[in-house]
Every structure is written in structure tokens, then in C-alpha cells.
Amino acid sequence: MALIVQKYGGTSVGNVERIKNVAAKVKAQWSQGHRVVVVVSARSGVTNELVARAKALSSLPEEREMDVLLATGEQETIALTVMALHAIGVPAVSRTGAQAGIVTDDRHTRARIVRITGGDLLARLDEGKVVVVAGFQGATESGEVTTLGRGGSDLTAIAVAASIKADLCQIYTDVDGVYTADPRVVLDARKLPALSHEEMLELASSGSKVMQARSVEFAQKHNVTFEVRSSFNDNPGTLIKSMDKTLEDAAVAGVALDRSQTRVTVGDLPDRPDAVAALFADLGDAGLSVDMIIKNLGKDGKANLTFSVNTDAYAKAEKVIAETLRRLGSGTVRSAGEVAKLSVVGVGMISHSGVAATLFKALASVGVNSDLITTSEIKISVALDPAKADEAVRAVHAAFGLGK
Ligand code: ADP
Ligand code: ASP
Ligand code: MG
């Protein structure tokens, strides 16, 4: 009999009918004698709604209080899911992140898991119960509620699967797998039967929100194989597993789009290595990651830096940078507007040439010009005008022959 972790995302638990559907799917496994841990998200829209309420009261709400607020979304769904299971005769019990022993550091709103004790999870499973764990949340050693970053229920599922050595980790969502591009944007996108951790990680960190990037990083590190599949049909999903030679055939596996990047311009920074280092160190210490950096030489020993940050993180980044510049005694920081980031990803890029040429030709065909560009071994990203983003993704997807 297998030990199974199933995660259901926001749309999958979006209303009472859907929670009943989840309960029925869980019952199908449980009644075959499998031990099942269920991880649930907040109902879709709930976390955004809570963020909006907080922002209506404060432009930069205190992060500890944000976590106390945001964790309520998942607390609602664990209780409702257990009630739905009880209603169809399945013994079950809910556990908050803290009760499930998900111990994190104290970086509120983006806490990292330091260990998982599991609480009484295995004991309850041995009693024949289904255990329903709140995704996205944990607690510090001293019991402060924390959250794991947006999309963090994926991380809860993968981390729990790793810690209890589950036989199967299934991520149930509103698409039946990982596609060559967001199927909502590219109508002829193809479902990928399998994908390496590396590719999934690059796609996720480039904006394919089907999986939270940090959860994939965790899966890679702990070698957790998982499947992304639909909670609304029984189609086979996409298997994400460690790198495999057979995955390297195509140069590009998929195209990702991140619509929520803001371009940050820092002007008149002292052009000294320690000044640039201090700026990025302060951003890093604040848990902020930057991408697509360009540095230009200015006048009088000063330099200008441009880079992108997540739009959600801009207010905080500006505050951190302003403080660094005050300490350095020179420099200005401003937002230069929102940009979208388009990325092509594939392990095959290591051995195929001409990827950049195909990419830029496709972008040119739709009149897109880009000045912020970054590359890695298996990814090329470009920043572009958000108004052109969908058109650009479709052109690039077609240029690499990814469609049906
Ligand atoms: P959940 O609430 O289940 O966590 P998400 O909304 O976070 O679900 O992620 C699923 C969504 O990810 C899909 O509805 C789809 O629009 C989007 N998505 C973006 N890129 C991809 C991709 N390459 N393949 C599949 N889905 C994608
Ligand atoms: N509810 C959280 C969010 O919307 C976590 C998740 O859905 O995975 O980000
Ligand atoms: Mg998600």
C-alpha cells in the first residue's frame, strides 16, 4: 500500500462543490488502503483578497502581521476539506502548518523551511485517517506563524513528501500538466509528458506559475519525483524528475512569461565595486532577488544600474536601496515602469546552437526590441513591453516548433 501526498490548489478547492470533488478523489485512494496526506491551498482569490485588504490599510504592512492574516486562507480549507471527507465516511483530521511540524526561519512572507518534524502525521495515518495539512504556512521555532511565499502550498506538498518519503507526490491543479507555454496564452501549446527538475525550475522561476519555483528547487535537492495533473479529469499529467538523457532531444522545452516585473533604475551610484556589492547584498539580505542587470558608466566616477525585480517587491526594494544609497552618500532610485519577461528554457540548449538567433528573429517578426537580456546554460530571458508580451510568446513558441 502506497504513501501518497496529494496537493490541491486554489481553483481545485474554489467552492463547496469542488471541495466535495477533492474529498471524492481522496476517498478513491484511501478506500484502496493507501495512506493519504492532503495538502490544500486557500480558495482561489482568497490570498489576493487578503493582500488587497492589507494594502488598503498600509502600503508596506508589517510582514509578521501579513503572515498572521494570509495563513487564515488555508486554515479555512483544511477544516472544510475534513468536513467533506467526514460527510462521505472517511476518517480525517486537519493540521495547520505549525501542527504538522513545519519549522521555518523568521523571514516573514517568504520563510524557508528549516526542518519538518511531521508532528503526529504518521501516527494519525497509521490509525487509518487521512491527514489534511494547510499549505503555504509554517511556524518559527518560537511559534510565530510564517508563510512560504506565493504559491507556497506546492512547497508544503513537496517538503512533506520528502520528509515522510512518500511513494507518490501529486500536484492537482486546473490544467492537466505542464505545457510548452501557458495554455491560456498559447492555444496550441502541447502538454509535456516529462520534464527535468532543472527545466521545471527555470520555467517556474521565469513565470510559469504552474509550480512555485522554490518548491521545484526543494524537489531537485531532495530528489522528489512529482506529477502535475488535473483535479477535474483523469488525463495523465506531467512527470517532473531528475535529469534524463532522453529529455535532451529538443533544444527548447517551453516558453515562460512573467508579467509582473518592474524595471528599477539606480542613478549616480559611486562607481566602486564595494558600492555595487553593498547594494546587492542589502537586497539579498532583505530576501529580494533581482534579475537582468545592466550597468552603464555615468559621469564623474558614477555609474547607473538597471535591473528588474518582482513588481510585488518593488516598494520594499525601493526602501532598501534608498537606505543603501544614503549610507553610500550618493545615488537615486526610481521605477522605470513595468516590463514583462519572456524566457525560453530547455536542457537541450546546452548542445544546440542557434537558439538565440531563432529567439531574436521571432521577436523581430512582431516588432519587439529588448535591451535587458540574461542567459544561463538552459535559459535565455528578455524583458519586453507588457503590451506586446502575448504576441511575442506566440511568435517564439511557433518559431521553435513547439505547437501541436
Ligand atoms: P493552483 O491554484 O492549482 O496552484 P496555479 O494557478 O498556481 O494553480 O497554476 C496553474 C496555472 O498555471 C494554469 O491555470 C496555467 O494558466 C498557468 N500556467 C502558466 N504556465 C503554464 C505552463 N507552462 N503549463 C501549464 N500551466 C501553466
Ligand atoms: N494561497 C497561497 C497563494 O495564493 C498559496 C498557494 O496557493 O499555493 O499564494
Ligand atoms: Mg499555484
Short mmCIF file of C-alpha atoms and ligand atoms in Angstrom, two decimals:
data_model
loop_
_atom_site.label_atom_id
_atom_site.label_comp_id
_atom_site.label_asym_id
_atom_site.label_seq_id
_atom_site.Cartn_x
_atom_site.Cartn_y
_atom_site.Cartn_z
CA MET A 1 0.00 0.00 0.00
CA ALA A 2 1.38 3.35 -1.00
CA LEU A 3 2.03 6.51 0.97
CA ILE A 4 0.65 9.34 -1.15
CA VAL A 5 0.83 13.14 -0.87
CA GLN A 6 -1.78 14.99 -2.91
CA LYS A 7 -1.85 18.77 -3.19
CA TYR A 8 -4.93 20.62 -4.36
CA GLY A 9 -4.52 24.23 -5.49
CA GLY A 10 -6.84 27.20 -5.13
CA THR A 11 -9.17 26.52 -8.06
CA SER A 12 -9.45 22.86 -7.07
CA VAL A 13 -10.87 23.86 -3.67
CA GLY A 14 -12.53 27.03 -5.00
CA ASN A 15 -16.04 26.31 -3.71
CA VAL A 16 -18.07 23.74 -1.79
CA GLU A 17 -18.76 21.60 -4.87
CA ARG A 18 -15.07 21.46 -5.71
CA ILE A 19 -14.13 20.58 -2.15
CA LYS A 20 -16.59 17.68 -2.44
CA ASN A 21 -14.82 16.64 -5.64
CA VAL A 22 -11.49 16.68 -3.81
CA ALA A 23 -12.95 14.57 -1.00
CA ALA A 24 -14.21 12.02 -3.54
CA LYS A 25 -10.78 11.80 -5.19
CA VAL A 26 -9.10 11.32 -1.82
CA LYS A 27 -11.64 8.67 -0.84
CA ALA A 28 -10.89 6.72 -4.04
CA GLN A 29 -7.26 6.33 -2.90
CA TRP A 30 -7.95 5.88 0.79
CA SER A 31 -10.54 3.13 0.20
CA GLN A 32 -7.91 1.12 -1.68
CA GLY A 33 -5.89 1.07 1.52
CA HIS A 34 -3.40 3.79 0.62
CA ARG A 35 -2.24 6.24 3.27
CA VAL A 36 -3.05 9.74 2.04
CA VAL A 37 -1.79 13.15 3.15
CA VAL A 38 -3.68 16.00 1.51
CA VAL A 39 -2.20 19.50 1.27
CA VAL A 40 -4.62 22.28 0.36
CA SER A 41 -4.35 25.91 -0.71
CA ALA A 42 -6.72 28.71 0.14
CA ARG A 43 -9.73 29.03 -2.18
CA SER A 44 -8.62 30.80 -5.36
CA GLY A 45 -8.72 34.56 -4.96
CA VAL A 46 -8.71 34.47 -1.15
CA THR A 47 -5.00 35.20 -0.67
CA ASN A 48 -5.16 38.06 -3.20
CA GLU A 49 -8.20 39.46 -1.44
CA LEU A 50 -6.42 39.37 1.93
CA VAL A 51 -3.36 41.10 0.41
CA ALA A 52 -5.60 43.79 -1.07
CA ARG A 53 -7.26 44.45 2.29
CA ALA A 54 -3.89 44.80 3.97
CA LYS A 55 -2.66 47.15 1.24
CA ALA A 56 -5.78 49.27 1.66
CA LEU A 57 -4.64 49.95 5.21
CA SER A 58 -0.90 50.29 4.68
CA SER A 59 1.41 50.48 1.66
CA LEU A 60 4.01 48.40 3.45
CA PRO A 61 2.20 46.29 6.06
CA GLU A 62 4.30 44.68 8.75
CA GLU A 63 5.30 41.25 7.48
CA ARG A 64 4.62 39.41 10.71
CA GLU A 65 1.01 40.60 10.64
CA MET A 66 0.78 39.77 6.92
CA ASP A 67 1.58 36.16 7.77
CA VAL A 68 -1.00 36.02 10.55
CA LEU A 69 -3.52 37.30 8.02
CA LEU A 70 -2.55 35.20 4.98
CA ALA A 71 -2.38 31.92 6.89
CA THR A 72 -6.13 32.16 7.55
CA GLY A 73 -6.93 31.31 3.91
CA GLU A 74 -5.52 27.80 4.15
CA GLN A 75 -6.93 27.29 7.63
CA GLU A 76 -10.42 27.63 6.18
CA THR A 77 -9.86 24.99 3.51
CA ILE A 78 -8.28 22.34 5.77
CA ALA A 79 -11.36 22.39 8.00
CA LEU A 80 -13.82 22.35 5.08
CA THR A 81 -11.95 19.52 3.36
CA VAL A 82 -12.01 17.41 6.51
CA MET A 83 -15.74 18.09 6.91
CA ALA A 84 -16.29 16.98 3.31
CA LEU A 85 -14.33 13.78 3.98
CA HIS A 86 -16.30 13.07 7.15
CA ALA A 87 -19.53 13.57 5.22
CA ILE A 88 -18.61 10.68 2.91
CA GLY A 89 -17.39 8.41 5.69
CA VAL A 90 -13.64 8.98 5.54
CA PRO A 91 -11.91 9.47 8.91
CA ALA A 92 -9.75 12.57 8.61
CA VAL A 93 -8.16 15.30 10.68
CA SER A 94 -6.80 18.75 9.82
CA ARG A 95 -3.38 20.12 10.74
CA THR A 96 -2.11 23.67 10.42
CA GLY A 97 1.48 24.12 9.23
CA ALA A 98 2.64 24.54 12.81
CA GLN A 99 0.78 21.41 13.94
CA ALA A 100 2.36 19.46 11.08
CA GLY A 101 5.74 20.48 12.45
CA ILE A 102 6.76 22.67 9.53
CA VAL A 103 9.51 24.68 11.18
CA THR A 104 10.76 27.73 9.29
CA ASP A 105 13.15 30.63 9.72
CA ASP A 106 11.68 34.00 10.63
CA ARG A 107 11.73 35.65 7.19
CA HIS A 108 8.07 36.51 7.25
CA THR A 109 6.13 36.21 3.95
CA ARG A 110 8.95 34.17 2.34
CA ALA A 111 10.10 31.89 5.13
CA ARG A 112 12.36 28.94 4.41
CA ILE A 113 11.65 25.52 5.84
CA VAL A 114 14.43 24.52 8.22
CA ARG A 115 13.01 21.13 9.18
CA ILE A 116 9.82 19.16 9.29
CA THR A 117 9.06 17.15 12.39
CA GLY A 118 5.78 15.98 10.89
CA GLY A 119 4.02 16.31 14.24
CA ASP A 120 1.69 13.35 14.70
CA LEU A 121 1.15 12.90 10.96
CA LEU A 122 2.40 9.32 10.68
CA ALA A 123 0.61 8.27 13.85
CA ARG A 124 -2.71 9.55 12.52
CA LEU A 125 -2.11 7.87 9.15
CA ASP A 126 -1.44 4.59 10.99
CA GLU A 127 -4.86 4.95 12.62
CA GLY A 128 -6.34 4.92 9.11
CA LYS A 129 -7.00 8.64 8.99
CA VAL A 130 -6.45 11.00 6.11
CA VAL A 131 -4.44 14.00 7.32
CA VAL A 132 -5.24 17.35 5.68
CA VAL A 133 -2.37 19.83 6.03
CA ALA A 134 -2.59 23.57 5.43
CA GLY A 135 -0.28 24.54 2.60
CA PHE A 136 1.80 27.72 2.42
CA GLN A 137 2.33 28.07 6.17
CA GLY A 138 4.71 27.07 8.93
CA ALA A 139 5.92 28.41 12.24
CA THR A 140 9.25 29.55 13.63
CA GLU A 141 10.94 27.71 16.50
CA SER A 142 9.28 30.20 18.82
CA GLY A 143 5.83 29.61 17.35
CA GLU A 144 5.39 32.67 15.15
CA VAL A 145 3.17 31.98 12.13
CA THR A 146 5.04 32.26 8.82
CA THR A 147 4.20 31.82 5.15
CA LEU A 148 6.37 30.31 2.43
CA GLY A 149 5.96 32.81 -0.43
CA ARG A 150 3.17 32.97 -3.02
CA GLY A 151 2.30 29.60 -4.45
CA GLY A 152 3.86 28.06 -1.34
CA SER A 153 1.40 25.18 -0.98
CA ASP A 154 3.43 23.45 -3.68
CA LEU A 155 6.44 23.69 -1.37
CA THR A 156 4.48 22.28 1.57
CA ALA A 157 3.48 19.27 -0.53
CA ILE A 158 6.97 18.57 -1.85
CA ALA A 159 8.60 19.07 1.55
CA VAL A 160 6.10 16.83 3.32
CA ALA A 161 6.54 14.18 0.60
CA ALA A 162 10.31 14.33 1.07
CA SER A 163 10.12 14.17 4.85
CA ILE A 164 7.78 11.17 5.04
CA LYS A 165 9.41 9.53 1.99
CA ALA A 166 6.10 9.34 0.15
CA ASP A 167 5.83 6.89 -2.73
CA LEU A 168 3.93 9.42 -4.80
CA CYS A 169 3.59 13.21 -4.80
CA GLN A 170 0.76 14.55 -6.95
CA ILE A 171 0.12 18.24 -7.59
CA TYR A 172 -3.53 18.60 -8.61
CA THR A 173 -4.34 21.85 -10.37
CA ASP A 174 -6.61 23.37 -13.01
CA VAL A 175 -4.50 22.25 -16.01
CA ASP A 176 -3.69 18.63 -16.76
CA GLY A 177 0.07 19.09 -16.80
CA VAL A 178 2.95 21.35 -17.69
CA TYR A 179 2.67 22.72 -21.22
CA THR A 180 5.20 24.14 -23.67
CA ALA A 181 3.71 27.55 -22.77
CA ASP A 182 0.81 28.81 -20.66
CA PRO A 183 -2.17 27.16 -22.42
CA ARG A 184 -4.25 30.24 -21.62
CA VAL A 185 -1.96 32.35 -23.81
CA VAL A 186 -0.82 29.88 -26.47
CA LEU A 187 -3.80 27.87 -27.62
CA ASP A 188 -1.78 25.21 -29.43
CA ALA A 189 0.64 24.62 -26.54
CA ARG A 190 1.47 20.94 -26.02
CA LYS A 191 1.46 19.02 -22.78
CA LEU A 192 4.93 17.74 -21.89
CA PRO A 193 4.88 14.10 -20.73
CA ALA A 194 8.05 14.59 -18.65
CA LEU A 195 10.41 17.35 -17.67
CA SER A 196 13.65 17.55 -15.68
CA HIS A 197 13.79 19.34 -12.33
CA GLU A 198 16.20 21.82 -13.96
CA GLU A 199 13.78 22.74 -16.72
CA MET A 200 10.80 22.94 -14.39
CA LEU A 201 12.83 25.16 -12.07
CA GLU A 202 13.80 27.55 -14.87
CA LEU A 203 10.24 27.64 -16.23
CA ALA A 204 8.85 28.27 -12.75
CA SER A 205 11.34 30.96 -11.85
CA SER A 206 10.67 32.59 -15.21
CA GLY A 207 6.98 33.00 -14.50
CA SER A 208 5.23 29.70 -15.33
CA LYS A 209 3.20 29.80 -12.17
CA VAL A 210 2.01 26.22 -12.57
CA MET A 211 4.65 25.35 -9.91
CA GLN A 212 6.24 27.57 -7.28
CA ALA A 213 9.95 27.88 -8.13
CA ARG A 214 11.12 27.23 -4.57
CA SER A 215 9.15 24.01 -4.41
CA VAL A 216 10.91 22.74 -7.52
CA GLU A 217 14.27 23.72 -6.05
CA PHE A 218 13.40 21.69 -2.97
CA ALA A 219 12.29 18.72 -5.10
CA GLN A 220 15.54 18.84 -7.04
CA LYS A 221 17.64 18.99 -3.90
CA HIS A 222 15.81 16.11 -2.24
CA ASN A 223 15.24 14.20 -5.47
CA VAL A 224 11.44 14.15 -5.18
CA THR A 225 9.71 12.98 -8.36
CA PHE A 226 6.27 14.53 -8.65
CA GLU A 227 3.40 14.68 -11.06
CA VAL A 228 1.39 17.75 -12.11
CA ARG A 229 -2.15 16.75 -13.08
CA SER A 230 -5.71 17.95 -13.20
CA SER A 231 -8.24 17.72 -10.39
CA PHE A 232 -11.01 17.91 -13.00
CA ASN A 233 -10.15 14.95 -15.25
CA ASP A 234 -8.12 11.72 -15.19
CA ASN A 235 -5.69 12.57 -18.00
CA PRO A 236 -2.10 11.54 -17.39
CA GLY A 237 -0.14 14.55 -16.15
CA THR A 238 3.48 15.67 -16.45
CA LEU A 239 6.18 13.83 -14.52
CA ILE A 240 8.96 16.00 -13.12
CA LYS A 241 12.07 14.02 -12.31
CA SER A 242 15.83 14.19 -12.22
CA MET A 243 17.67 14.90 -15.46
CA ASP A 244 17.48 12.16 -18.03
CA LYS A 245 19.30 11.91 -21.36
CA THR A 246 16.11 11.18 -23.28
CA LEU A 247 14.80 14.62 -22.30
CA GLU A 248 17.55 16.37 -24.25
CA ASP A 249 16.22 15.88 -27.78
CA ALA A 250 14.61 19.26 -28.33
CA ALA A 251 16.58 22.47 -27.90
CA VAL A 252 13.73 24.25 -26.16
CA ALA A 253 11.18 22.60 -23.88
CA GLY A 254 9.00 25.60 -23.22
CA VAL A 255 8.40 29.34 -23.17
CA ALA A 256 7.58 31.20 -19.96
CA LEU A 257 6.22 34.66 -19.36
CA ASP A 258 6.42 36.75 -16.23
CA ARG A 259 4.16 39.78 -16.48
CA SER A 260 4.95 41.25 -13.12
CA GLN A 261 8.45 42.63 -13.30
CA THR A 262 9.36 46.23 -12.60
CA ARG A 263 12.42 47.88 -14.05
CA VAL A 264 14.47 49.64 -11.38
CA THR A 265 16.93 52.37 -12.23
CA VAL A 266 19.64 53.40 -9.79
CA GLY A 267 21.43 56.54 -10.91
CA ASP A 268 24.62 58.24 -9.73
CA LEU A 269 25.87 55.26 -7.78
CA PRO A 270 29.57 55.62 -6.83
CA ASP A 271 31.33 53.50 -9.48
CA ARG A 272 33.19 51.33 -6.99
CA PRO A 273 32.96 47.54 -6.66
CA ASP A 274 32.09 47.83 -2.98
CA ALA A 275 29.15 50.15 -3.73
CA VAL A 276 27.59 47.74 -6.22
CA ALA A 277 28.30 44.85 -3.84
CA ALA A 278 26.66 46.71 -0.93
CA LEU A 279 23.55 47.39 -2.96
CA PHE A 280 23.01 43.77 -4.00
CA ALA A 281 24.00 42.47 -0.57
CA ASP A 282 21.36 44.66 1.10
CA LEU A 283 18.71 43.49 -1.39
CA GLY A 284 19.75 39.88 -0.80
CA ASP A 285 19.61 40.27 2.98
CA ALA A 286 16.10 41.63 2.62
CA GLY A 287 15.16 38.47 0.72
CA LEU A 288 14.75 40.30 -2.58
CA SER A 289 16.05 38.79 -5.78
CA VAL A 290 16.97 40.81 -8.84
CA ASP A 291 17.32 39.77 -12.43
CA MET A 292 18.56 41.15 -15.75
CA ILE A 293 21.19 43.56 -14.51
CA ILE A 294 22.91 46.15 -16.74
CA LYS A 295 25.45 48.66 -15.57
CA ASN A 296 26.34 51.80 -17.53
CA LEU A 297 29.15 54.18 -16.81
CA GLY A 298 27.88 57.67 -15.95
CA LYS A 299 29.78 60.90 -15.41
CA ASP A 300 32.26 61.89 -12.67
CA GLY A 301 33.03 58.42 -11.34
CA LYS A 302 29.36 57.50 -11.08
CA ALA A 303 27.50 54.55 -12.58
CA ASN A 304 23.90 53.77 -13.45
CA LEU A 305 22.36 50.37 -12.80
CA THR A 306 19.20 48.96 -14.30
CA PHE A 307 17.65 45.67 -13.24
CA SER A 308 14.28 44.07 -12.73
CA VAL A 309 12.51 42.96 -9.57
CA ASN A 310 9.16 41.38 -8.96
CA THR A 311 6.53 44.14 -9.07
CA ASP A 312 5.17 42.98 -5.69
CA ALA A 313 8.61 43.52 -4.21
CA TYR A 314 9.23 46.96 -5.70
CA ALA A 315 8.08 49.08 -2.74
CA LYS A 316 10.31 47.13 -0.42
CA ALA A 317 13.26 47.15 -2.85
CA GLU A 318 13.00 50.92 -3.21
CA LYS A 319 13.08 51.35 0.55
CA VAL A 320 16.10 49.06 0.92
CA ILE A 321 18.01 50.73 -1.93
CA ALA A 322 17.26 54.24 -0.65
CA GLU A 323 18.79 53.22 2.67
CA THR A 324 21.91 51.80 0.96
CA LEU A 325 22.32 54.97 -1.11
CA ARG A 326 22.01 57.12 2.00
CA ARG A 327 24.83 55.11 3.56
CA LEU A 328 26.95 55.40 0.41
CA GLY A 329 26.29 59.12 0.29
CA SER A 330 25.16 59.27 -3.33
CA GLY A 331 22.60 57.93 -5.77
CA THR A 332 18.94 57.93 -6.71
CA VAL A 333 16.43 55.13 -7.17
CA ARG A 334 13.28 55.09 -9.25
CA SER A 335 10.93 52.74 -11.04
CA ALA A 336 11.22 52.88 -14.81
CA GLY A 337 7.91 51.09 -15.32
CA GLU A 338 6.63 47.57 -15.63
CA VAL A 339 8.08 45.07 -18.03
CA ALA A 340 7.24 41.51 -18.98
CA LYS A 341 9.95 38.87 -19.07
CA LEU A 342 9.88 36.20 -21.75
CA SER A 343 12.13 33.15 -21.33
CA VAL A 344 12.89 30.12 -23.45
CA VAL A 345 14.01 27.09 -21.44
CA GLY A 346 15.45 23.72 -22.32
CA VAL A 347 18.29 21.41 -21.25
CA GLY A 348 18.85 20.80 -24.96
CA MET A 349 20.13 24.38 -25.28
CA ILE A 350 23.45 23.13 -23.88
CA SER A 351 24.10 21.18 -27.07
CA HIS A 352 22.01 23.01 -29.69
CA SER A 353 23.27 26.19 -31.31
CA GLY A 354 21.22 28.96 -32.89
CA VAL A 355 18.69 29.28 -30.07
CA ALA A 356 19.39 32.99 -29.59
CA ALA A 357 19.14 33.61 -33.34
CA THR A 358 15.74 31.92 -33.56
CA LEU A 359 14.52 33.80 -30.50
CA PHE A 360 15.54 37.26 -31.70
CA LYS A 361 14.25 36.61 -35.21
CA ALA A 362 10.86 35.65 -33.76
CA LEU A 363 10.83 38.77 -31.57
CA ALA A 364 11.77 40.93 -34.56
CA SER A 365 8.89 39.47 -36.56
CA VAL A 366 6.45 41.02 -34.08
CA GLY A 367 8.40 44.24 -33.72
CA VAL A 368 9.80 43.57 -30.24
CA ASN A 369 13.11 45.08 -29.29
CA SER A 370 14.73 44.27 -25.96
CA ASP A 371 17.57 45.85 -24.03
CA LEU A 372 17.54 43.70 -20.89
CA ILE A 373 18.75 40.19 -21.66
CA THR A 374 20.11 37.39 -19.49
CA THR A 375 21.21 33.89 -20.29
CA SER A 376 22.06 30.73 -18.41
CA GLU A 377 23.08 27.32 -19.69
CA ILE A 378 19.48 26.31 -20.23
CA LYS A 379 17.61 29.62 -20.48
CA ILE A 380 17.52 32.95 -22.33
CA SER A 381 15.33 35.73 -20.92
CA VAL A 382 14.42 39.08 -22.43
CA ALA A 383 12.46 41.98 -20.94
CA LEU A 384 9.80 43.47 -23.19
CA ASP A 385 6.82 45.77 -23.38
CA PRO A 386 3.94 44.08 -21.48
CA ALA A 387 1.50 45.16 -24.20
CA LYS A 388 3.43 43.02 -26.71
CA ALA A 389 4.00 40.05 -24.41
CA ASP A 390 1.27 37.64 -25.53
CA GLU A 391 2.02 38.21 -29.20
CA ALA A 392 5.72 37.68 -28.54
CA VAL A 393 5.15 34.41 -26.66
CA ARG A 394 3.03 33.05 -29.52
CA ALA A 395 5.64 34.02 -32.11
CA VAL A 396 8.51 32.49 -30.13
CA HIS A 397 6.52 29.32 -29.38
CA ALA A 398 5.83 28.88 -33.09
CA ALA A 399 9.42 29.70 -34.12
CA PHE A 400 10.73 26.81 -32.01
CA GLY A 401 8.13 24.46 -33.47
CA LEU A 402 6.59 23.80 -30.07
CA GLY A 403 2.94 23.83 -31.18
CA LYS A 404 0.71 20.88 -31.95
P1 ADP B 1 -3.03 26.21 -8.29
O1 ADP B 1 -4.03 27.16 -7.75
O2 ADP B 1 -3.58 24.84 -8.51
O3 ADP B 1 -1.74 26.21 -7.54
P2 ADP B 1 -1.93 27.95 -10.31
O4 ADP B 1 -2.92 28.96 -10.79
O5 ADP B 1 -0.92 28.38 -9.32
O6 ADP B 1 -2.74 26.70 -9.79
O7 ADP B 1 -1.16 27.31 -11.56
C1 ADP B 1 -1.90 26.77 -12.64
C2 ADP B 1 -1.91 27.76 -13.80
O8 ADP B 1 -0.59 27.93 -14.31
C3 ADP B 1 -2.70 27.30 -15.01
O9 ADP B 1 -4.05 27.63 -14.90
C4 ADP B 1 -2.00 28.00 -16.17
O10 ADP B 1 -2.73 29.10 -16.66
C5 ADP B 1 -0.70 28.51 -15.58
N1 ADP B 1 0.47 28.16 -16.38
C6 ADP B 1 1.47 29.03 -16.72
N2 ADP B 1 2.38 28.43 -17.46
C7 ADP B 1 1.99 27.13 -17.62
C8 ADP B 1 2.55 26.01 -18.31
N3 ADP B 1 3.71 26.09 -18.97
N4 ADP B 1 1.87 24.84 -18.25
C9 ADP B 1 0.72 24.74 -17.57
N5 ADP B 1 0.15 25.77 -16.91
C10 ADP B 1 0.77 26.96 -16.93
N1 ASP B 2 -2.72 30.61 -1.09
C1 ASP B 2 -1.34 30.89 -1.40
C2 ASP B 2 -1.21 31.78 -2.61
O1 ASP B 2 -2.21 32.12 -3.23
C3 ASP B 2 -0.52 29.65 -1.54
C4 ASP B 2 -0.88 28.75 -2.71
O2 ASP B 2 -1.95 28.87 -3.31
O3 ASP B 2 -0.08 27.87 -3.03
O4 ASP B 2 -0.14 32.19 -2.95
MG MG B 3 -0.09 27.56 -7.55
#
